[in-house]
Amino acid sequence: MDEPAVSRSSIRVVLLGPPGAGKGTQAQRIAGESGVPHVSTGDMFRDAVKKGTPLGREAKAYMDRGELVPDRIVIGIVEERLKGRDAHGGFVLDGFPRTVQQARALEQGLQTRGTGISHVLNLSVPAEEVVKRISGRRVCRQCGAMYHELFSPPTEGGRCDRCQGELYQRDDDREETVTARLDVYARETSPLVAFYRERGILAEIDGVGGPDAVARRITEALDGAGR
Ligand code: AP5
């Protein structure tokens, strides 16, 4: 079998795609298979909300409206996280960058360390499918494991298979907030597709089909011709 073009332990991946496209699902897999950390800004904010920190209180107001947390807050948090020892080799970014300003800040931050993003995976899923995925999503309050009422239900209704924790619906997964999140994605985040295409590191991934089928397409993109 051919050697991958880029060693998986040094991949620096950005996952792009609308809310509900499967970024978190695939980021967890890539990180697990590659031995690099999964860095999700959404998870970082939800954790801060759960702990009731000042950051959590500020972020919650934006998240509940389906708006983006301001760049001045997000950029600093990610810069700090990527300085972590475990992220020196590589990382999978899920939910960041989400604006051109965030993308520029990430690029500059990595350049000062003599490195850059190796792959940007753009998961495309039609709007009606992402709405289905989001409305059925349930998350374990205890361990964060993710389920879907129809596509990947837990064995016992309302309880996590791994730890028996309670499953809940995210506050921002209510119908009215989902519409706002999709609008924000189209306005603020979709320009990043052109931003990364110009840099020659964008791979378009068909995000339709089950998680295994999508993961196979990602493997081809990561282990094929990368940078
Ligand atoms: P965030 O948590 O990043 O949410 P998101 O981008 O809207 O993405 P989601 O988590 O909704 O979906 P996903 O693509 O990860 O899909 P998933 O794998 O879960 O951000 C939340 C909020 O935080 C933002 O609105 C904003 O306010 C703030 N924020 C975060 N980052 C920020 C930033 N950089 N700047 C500013 N603000 C920021 O899958 C969804 C469901 O579908 C699950 O149930 C799953 O089981 C199922 N599923 C997954 N794949 C498949 C498949 N192939 N087939 C069938 N079902 C599937």
mmCIF file of C-alpha atoms and ligand atoms in Angstrom:
data_model
loop_
_atom_site.group_PDB
_atom_site.id
_atom_site.type_symbol
_atom_site.label_atom_id
_atom_site.label_comp_id
_atom_site.label_asym_id
_atom_site.label_seq_id
_atom_site.Cartn_x
_atom_site.Cartn_y
_atom_site.Cartn_z
ATOM 1 C CA MET A 1 0.000 0.000 0.000
ATOM 2 C CA ASP A 2 1.251 3.552 -0.768
ATOM 3 C CA GLU A 3 2.524 5.646 2.134
ATOM 4 C CA PRO A 4 0.259 8.602 2.988
ATOM 5 C CA ALA A 5 1.577 11.908 1.536
ATOM 6 C CA VAL A 6 1.502 13.492 5.019
ATOM 7 C CA SER A 7 2.171 11.615 8.262
ATOM 8 C CA ARG A 8 -1.099 11.497 10.168
ATOM 9 C CA SER A 9 0.641 12.500 13.423
ATOM 10 C CA SER A 10 1.513 15.910 11.937
ATOM 11 C CA ILE A 11 -1.752 16.762 10.226
ATOM 12 C CA ARG A 12 -3.181 20.196 10.951
ATOM 13 C CA VAL A 13 -6.742 19.954 9.747
ATOM 14 C CA VAL A 14 -9.633 22.417 9.574
ATOM 15 C CA LEU A 15 -13.154 21.023 9.168
ATOM 16 C CA LEU A 16 -15.577 23.346 7.415
ATOM 17 C CA GLY A 17 -19.278 22.829 6.842
ATOM 18 C CA PRO A 18 -22.682 24.069 7.959
ATOM 19 C CA PRO A 19 -24.143 23.343 11.404
ATOM 20 C CA GLY A 20 -25.033 19.656 11.576
ATOM 21 C CA ALA A 21 -22.809 18.665 8.634
ATOM 22 C CA GLY A 22 -21.016 16.097 10.791
ATOM 23 C CA LYS A 23 -17.864 18.082 11.665
ATOM 24 C CA GLY A 24 -17.820 16.931 15.290
ATOM 25 C CA THR A 25 -18.541 13.303 14.357
ATOM 26 C CA GLN A 26 -15.729 13.175 11.797
ATOM 27 C CA ALA A 27 -13.294 15.322 13.805
ATOM 28 C CA GLN A 28 -13.475 12.844 16.695
ATOM 29 C CA ARG A 29 -12.670 9.978 14.331
ATOM 30 C CA ILE A 30 -9.780 11.740 12.570
ATOM 31 C CA ALA A 31 -8.278 12.815 15.887
ATOM 32 C CA GLY A 32 -8.618 9.305 17.350
ATOM 33 C CA GLU A 33 -7.079 7.623 14.296
ATOM 34 C CA SER A 34 -4.271 10.173 13.956
ATOM 35 C CA GLY A 35 -3.304 10.679 17.597
ATOM 36 C CA VAL A 36 -3.796 14.448 17.484
ATOM 37 C CA PRO A 37 -6.197 16.498 19.650
ATOM 38 C CA HIS A 38 -9.716 17.400 18.546
ATOM 39 C CA VAL A 39 -10.124 21.131 19.164
ATOM 40 C CA SER A 40 -13.780 22.201 19.042
ATOM 41 C CA THR A 41 -14.596 25.812 19.888
ATOM 42 C CA GLY A 42 -18.268 24.850 20.331
ATOM 43 C CA ASP A 43 -17.282 22.226 22.939
ATOM 44 C CA MET A 44 -14.974 24.736 24.671
ATOM 45 C CA PHE A 45 -17.832 27.235 24.965
ATOM 46 C CA ARG A 46 -20.358 24.605 26.120
ATOM 47 C CA ASP A 47 -17.890 23.490 28.774
ATOM 48 C CA ALA A 48 -17.466 27.103 29.957
ATOM 49 C CA VAL A 49 -21.277 27.496 30.051
ATOM 50 C CA LYS A 50 -21.605 24.306 32.120
ATOM 51 C CA LYS A 51 -18.981 25.563 34.587
ATOM 52 C CA GLY A 52 -20.648 29.003 34.779
ATOM 53 C CA THR A 53 -17.409 30.898 34.053
ATOM 54 C CA PRO A 54 -17.490 34.566 32.874
ATOM 55 C CA LEU A 55 -16.558 33.326 29.379
ATOM 56 C CA GLY A 56 -19.423 30.840 29.495
ATOM 57 C CA ARG A 57 -21.926 33.515 30.522
ATOM 58 C CA GLU A 58 -20.801 35.817 27.713
ATOM 59 C CA ALA A 59 -20.723 33.057 25.075
ATOM 60 C CA LYS A 60 -24.143 31.643 26.030
ATOM 61 C CA ALA A 61 -25.965 34.821 25.046
ATOM 62 C CA TYR A 62 -24.573 34.601 21.506
ATOM 63 C CA MET A 63 -24.971 30.835 21.196
ATOM 64 C CA ASP A 64 -28.617 30.870 22.272
ATOM 65 C CA ARG A 65 -29.374 33.371 19.512
ATOM 66 C CA GLY A 66 -27.451 31.323 16.944
ATOM 67 C CA GLU A 67 -24.926 34.142 16.509
ATOM 68 C CA LEU A 68 -21.155 33.922 16.465
ATOM 69 C CA VAL A 69 -19.193 34.659 19.606
ATOM 70 C CA PRO A 70 -17.090 37.784 18.765
ATOM 71 C CA ASP A 71 -13.726 37.220 17.075
ATOM 72 C CA ARG A 72 -11.845 39.072 19.863
ATOM 73 C CA ILE A 73 -12.886 36.299 22.298
ATOM 74 C CA VAL A 74 -12.576 33.230 20.060
ATOM 75 C CA ILE A 75 -9.194 33.998 18.516
ATOM 76 C CA GLY A 76 -7.426 34.316 21.871
ATOM 77 C CA ILE A 77 -8.915 31.076 23.166
ATOM 78 C CA VAL A 78 -7.805 29.063 20.158
ATOM 79 C CA GLU A 79 -4.317 30.616 20.172
ATOM 80 C CA GLU A 80 -3.923 29.528 23.790
ATOM 81 C CA ARG A 81 -5.267 26.030 23.086
ATOM 82 C CA LEU A 82 -2.897 25.470 20.151
ATOM 83 C CA LYS A 83 0.073 26.377 22.366
ATOM 84 C CA GLY A 84 -0.730 23.246 24.384
ATOM 85 C CA ARG A 85 1.973 20.589 24.221
ATOM 86 C CA ASP A 86 -0.402 18.003 22.790
ATOM 87 C CA ALA A 87 -1.155 20.256 19.791
ATOM 88 C CA HIS A 88 2.469 20.909 18.796
ATOM 89 C CA GLY A 89 2.535 17.946 16.403
ATOM 90 C CA GLY A 90 -0.891 18.456 14.881
ATOM 91 C CA PHE A 91 -4.592 19.010 15.569
ATOM 92 C CA VAL A 92 -8.090 18.808 14.124
ATOM 93 C CA LEU A 93 -9.970 22.107 14.320
ATOM 94 C CA ASP A 94 -13.774 21.783 14.404
ATOM 95 C CA GLY A 95 -15.826 25.006 14.306
ATOM 96 C CA PHE A 96 -12.819 27.307 13.927
ATOM 97 C CA PRO A 97 -12.128 29.411 11.929
ATOM 98 C CA ARG A 98 -15.609 30.688 11.189
ATOM 99 C CA THR A 99 -14.868 34.157 9.819
ATOM 100 C CA VAL A 100 -12.192 35.478 7.469
ATOM 101 C CA GLN A 101 -10.724 37.418 10.401
ATOM 102 C CA GLN A 102 -10.370 34.181 12.402
ATOM 103 C CA ALA A 103 -8.793 32.434 9.385
ATOM 104 C CA ARG A 104 -6.239 35.217 8.966
ATOM 105 C CA ALA A 105 -5.388 35.169 12.663
ATOM 106 C CA LEU A 106 -4.904 31.398 12.571
ATOM 107 C CA GLU A 107 -2.713 31.628 9.483
ATOM 108 C CA GLN A 108 -0.535 34.342 11.046
ATOM 109 C CA GLY A 109 -0.272 32.538 14.378
ATOM 110 C CA LEU A 110 0.884 29.320 12.681
ATOM 111 C CA GLN A 111 3.253 31.176 10.337
ATOM 112 C CA THR A 112 5.102 32.670 13.297
ATOM 113 C CA ARG A 113 5.792 29.080 14.379
ATOM 114 C CA GLY A 114 6.913 28.119 10.865
ATOM 115 C CA THR A 115 3.916 25.957 10.134
ATOM 116 C CA GLY A 116 0.458 26.095 8.539
ATOM 117 C CA ILE A 117 -2.769 24.238 7.941
ATOM 118 C CA SER A 118 -2.186 21.016 5.972
ATOM 119 C CA HIS A 119 -5.781 20.190 4.948
ATOM 120 C CA VAL A 120 -9.153 21.933 4.930
ATOM 121 C CA LEU A 121 -12.046 19.502 4.551
ATOM 122 C CA ASN A 122 -15.286 21.114 3.411
ATOM 123 C CA LEU A 123 -18.211 18.832 4.269
ATOM 124 C CA SER A 124 -21.165 19.573 2.003
ATOM 125 C CA VAL A 125 -24.616 18.487 3.095
ATOM 126 C CA PRO A 126 -27.905 19.957 1.781
ATOM 127 C CA ALA A 127 -29.858 22.252 4.144
ATOM 128 C CA GLU A 128 -32.846 19.878 4.555
ATOM 129 C CA GLU A 129 -30.492 17.067 5.625
ATOM 130 C CA VAL A 130 -28.632 19.212 8.189
ATOM 131 C CA VAL A 131 -31.949 20.277 9.712
ATOM 132 C CA LYS A 132 -32.883 16.571 10.115
ATOM 133 C CA ARG A 133 -29.504 15.801 11.658
ATOM 134 C CA ILE A 134 -29.653 18.700 14.103
ATOM 135 C CA SER A 135 -33.241 18.184 15.195
ATOM 136 C CA GLY A 136 -32.531 14.542 16.097
ATOM 137 C CA ARG A 137 -29.176 15.114 17.804
ATOM 138 C CA ARG A 138 -28.908 14.101 21.453
ATOM 139 C CA VAL A 139 -25.751 14.487 23.554
ATOM 140 C CA CYS A 140 -24.716 12.786 26.791
ATOM 141 C CA ARG A 141 -24.613 15.294 29.637
ATOM 142 C CA GLN A 142 -21.869 13.290 31.325
ATOM 143 C CA CYS A 143 -19.361 12.147 28.676
ATOM 144 C CA GLY A 144 -20.389 14.180 25.590
ATOM 145 C CA ALA A 145 -21.077 11.098 23.394
ATOM 146 C CA MET A 146 -23.313 11.969 20.477
ATOM 147 C CA TYR A 147 -26.446 10.180 19.268
ATOM 148 C CA HIS A 148 -29.206 10.746 16.771
ATOM 149 C CA GLU A 149 -32.795 9.759 17.465
ATOM 150 C CA LEU A 150 -33.132 8.034 14.073
ATOM 151 C CA PHE A 151 -29.633 7.545 12.607
ATOM 152 C CA SER A 152 -27.684 6.394 15.692
ATOM 153 C CA PRO A 153 -30.110 5.925 18.600
ATOM 154 C CA PRO A 154 -28.946 4.768 22.036
ATOM 155 C CA THR A 155 -29.834 1.220 23.054
ATOM 156 C CA GLU A 156 -31.941 2.444 25.952
ATOM 157 C CA GLY A 157 -34.012 5.599 25.217
ATOM 158 C CA GLY A 158 -32.647 8.751 26.854
ATOM 159 C CA ARG A 159 -29.498 7.111 28.344
ATOM 160 C CA CYS A 160 -25.914 6.976 27.083
ATOM 161 C CA ASP A 161 -24.654 3.518 26.020
ATOM 162 C CA ARG A 162 -21.141 4.290 27.309
ATOM 163 C CA CYS A 163 -21.801 5.775 30.747
ATOM 164 C CA GLN A 164 -25.592 5.699 31.289
ATOM 165 C CA GLY A 165 -25.569 9.524 31.500
ATOM 166 C CA GLU A 166 -28.703 11.493 30.612
ATOM 167 C CA LEU A 167 -29.078 12.513 26.948
ATOM 168 C CA TYR A 168 -30.184 16.065 26.233
ATOM 169 C CA GLN A 169 -30.909 18.366 23.310
ATOM 170 C CA ARG A 170 -28.550 21.345 22.923
ATOM 171 C CA ASP A 171 -30.255 24.696 23.597
ATOM 172 C CA ASP A 172 -29.166 25.962 20.174
ATOM 173 C CA ASP A 173 -30.668 22.940 18.374
ATOM 174 C CA ARG A 174 -34.209 24.349 18.622
ATOM 175 C CA GLU A 175 -35.798 25.047 15.255
ATOM 176 C CA GLU A 176 -35.762 28.870 15.390
ATOM 177 C CA THR A 177 -32.073 28.986 16.394
ATOM 178 C CA VAL A 178 -31.083 26.475 13.719
ATOM 179 C CA THR A 179 -32.410 28.799 10.985
ATOM 180 C CA ALA A 180 -30.338 31.674 12.427
ATOM 181 C CA ARG A 181 -27.210 29.444 12.570
ATOM 182 C CA LEU A 182 -27.644 28.426 8.916
ATOM 183 C CA ASP A 183 -27.973 32.105 7.895
ATOM 184 C CA VAL A 184 -24.863 33.034 9.874
ATOM 185 C CA TYR A 185 -22.977 30.166 8.227
ATOM 186 C CA ALA A 186 -23.930 31.351 4.724
ATOM 187 C CA ARG A 187 -22.999 34.958 5.499
ATOM 188 C CA GLU A 188 -19.899 34.686 7.714
ATOM 189 C CA THR A 189 -18.335 31.250 7.218
ATOM 190 C CA SER A 190 -18.974 30.149 3.629
ATOM 191 C CA PRO A 191 -16.463 32.764 2.271
ATOM 192 C CA LEU A 192 -13.758 30.592 3.866
ATOM 193 C CA VAL A 193 -14.266 28.017 1.112
ATOM 194 C CA ALA A 194 -12.827 30.478 -1.443
ATOM 195 C CA PHE A 195 -10.200 31.642 1.090
ATOM 196 C CA TYR A 196 -8.769 28.123 1.445
ATOM 197 C CA ARG A 197 -9.321 27.119 -2.188
ATOM 198 C CA GLU A 198 -7.005 29.993 -3.197
ATOM 199 C CA ARG A 199 -4.360 28.507 -0.904
ATOM 200 C CA GLY A 200 -4.648 25.117 -2.615
ATOM 201 C CA ILE A 201 -5.436 23.160 0.566
ATOM 202 C CA LEU A 202 -9.220 22.706 0.234
ATOM 203 C CA ALA A 203 -10.733 19.248 -0.280
ATOM 204 C CA GLU A 204 -14.455 19.017 -1.036
ATOM 205 C CA ILE A 205 -16.038 16.109 0.841
ATOM 206 C CA ASP A 206 -19.511 14.816 0.047
ATOM 207 C CA GLY A 207 -21.052 14.692 3.532
ATOM 208 C CA VAL A 208 -24.164 12.754 2.490
ATOM 209 C CA GLY A 209 -24.411 9.107 3.528
ATOM 210 C CA GLY A 210 -23.647 7.387 6.804
ATOM 211 C CA PRO A 211 -20.693 8.383 9.033
ATOM 212 C CA ASP A 212 -18.586 5.414 7.789
ATOM 213 C CA ALA A 213 -19.033 6.360 4.132
ATOM 214 C CA VAL A 214 -18.099 9.990 4.877
ATOM 215 C CA ALA A 215 -15.081 8.844 6.918
ATOM 216 C CA ARG A 216 -13.832 6.784 3.946
ATOM 217 C CA ARG A 217 -13.934 9.879 1.702
ATOM 218 C CA ILE A 218 -12.017 11.832 4.335
ATOM 219 C CA THR A 219 -9.374 9.122 4.582
ATOM 220 C CA GLU A 220 -8.831 9.346 0.823
ATOM 221 C CA ALA A 221 -8.462 13.131 1.051
ATOM 222 C CA LEU A 222 -6.058 12.997 4.013
ATOM 223 C CA ASP A 223 -3.883 10.121 2.890
ATOM 224 C CA GLY A 224 -3.791 11.154 -0.766
ATOM 225 C CA ALA A 225 -2.039 14.191 -2.135
ATOM 226 C CA GLY A 226 -1.799 16.586 0.809
ATOM 227 C CA ARG A 227 0.652 19.312 1.578
HETATM 228 P P1 AP5 B 1 -20.550 24.370 17.179
HETATM 229 O O1 AP5 B 1 -20.652 23.501 18.349
HETATM 230 O O2 AP5 B 1 -19.265 24.458 16.440
HETATM 231 O O3 AP5 B 1 -21.768 24.014 16.225
HETATM 232 P P2 AP5 B 1 -21.936 23.945 14.645
HETATM 233 O O4 AP5 B 1 -20.810 24.401 13.792
HETATM 234 O O5 AP5 B 1 -23.216 24.651 14.418
HETATM 235 O O6 AP5 B 1 -21.913 22.477 14.350
HETATM 236 P P3 AP5 B 1 -22.720 21.371 15.076
HETATM 237 O O7 AP5 B 1 -22.046 20.969 16.338
HETATM 238 O O8 AP5 B 1 -24.177 21.755 15.167
HETATM 239 O O9 AP5 B 1 -22.711 20.219 13.996
HETATM 240 P P4 AP5 B 1 -21.544 19.318 13.435
HETATM 241 O O10 AP5 B 1 -21.208 19.742 12.027
HETATM 242 O O11 AP5 B 1 -20.409 19.208 14.397
HETATM 243 O O12 AP5 B 1 -22.342 17.957 13.317
HETATM 244 P P5 AP5 B 1 -22.364 16.697 14.294
HETATM 245 O O13 AP5 B 1 -21.172 15.848 14.055
HETATM 246 O O14 AP5 B 1 -22.646 17.157 15.688
HETATM 247 O O15 AP5 B 1 -20.897 25.893 17.594
HETATM 248 C C1 AP5 B 1 -22.011 26.206 18.401
HETATM 249 C C2 AP5 B 1 -22.030 27.724 18.641
HETATM 250 O O16 AP5 B 1 -20.823 28.134 19.340
HETATM 251 C C3 AP5 B 1 -22.061 28.611 17.398
HETATM 252 O O17 AP5 B 1 -23.369 28.779 16.909
HETATM 253 C C4 AP5 B 1 -21.437 29.913 17.939
HETATM 254 O O18 AP5 B 1 -22.370 30.657 18.680
HETATM 255 C C5 AP5 B 1 -20.360 29.392 18.895
HETATM 256 N N1 AP5 B 1 -19.064 29.218 18.229
HETATM 257 C C6 AP5 B 1 -18.372 28.054 18.090
HETATM 258 N N2 AP5 B 1 -17.230 28.258 17.410
HETATM 259 C C7 AP5 B 1 -17.185 29.577 17.128
HETATM 260 C C8 AP5 B 1 -16.262 30.396 16.406
HETATM 261 N N3 AP5 B 1 -15.154 29.890 15.843
HETATM 262 N N4 AP5 B 1 -16.541 31.711 16.282
HETATM 263 C C9 AP5 B 1 -17.644 32.242 16.823
HETATM 264 N N5 AP5 B 1 -18.569 31.530 17.507
HETATM 265 C C10 AP5 B 1 -18.350 30.206 17.653
HETATM 266 O O19 AP5 B 1 -23.638 15.910 13.721
HETATM 267 C C11 AP5 B 1 -24.948 16.404 13.882
HETATM 268 C C12 AP5 B 1 -25.935 15.222 14.089
HETATM 269 O O20 AP5 B 1 -25.975 14.422 12.927
HETATM 270 C C13 AP5 B 1 -25.551 14.273 15.258
HETATM 271 O O21 AP5 B 1 -26.707 13.798 15.865
HETATM 272 C C14 AP5 B 1 -24.832 13.109 14.543
HETATM 273 O O22 AP5 B 1 -24.975 11.901 15.263
HETATM 274 C C15 AP5 B 1 -25.541 13.084 13.195
HETATM 275 N N6 AP5 B 1 -24.671 12.714 12.102
HETATM 276 C C16 AP5 B 1 -23.356 13.089 11.915
HETATM 277 N N7 AP5 B 1 -22.892 12.588 10.756
HETATM 278 C C17 AP5 B 1 -23.936 11.893 10.183
HETATM 279 C C18 AP5 B 1 -24.092 11.163 8.974
HETATM 280 N N8 AP5 B 1 -23.090 11.035 8.102
HETATM 281 N N9 AP5 B 1 -25.293 10.594 8.725
HETATM 282 C C19 AP5 B 1 -26.321 10.714 9.608
HETATM 283 N N10 AP5 B 1 -26.236 11.395 10.782
HETATM 284 C C20 AP5 B 1 -25.063 11.980 11.056
#
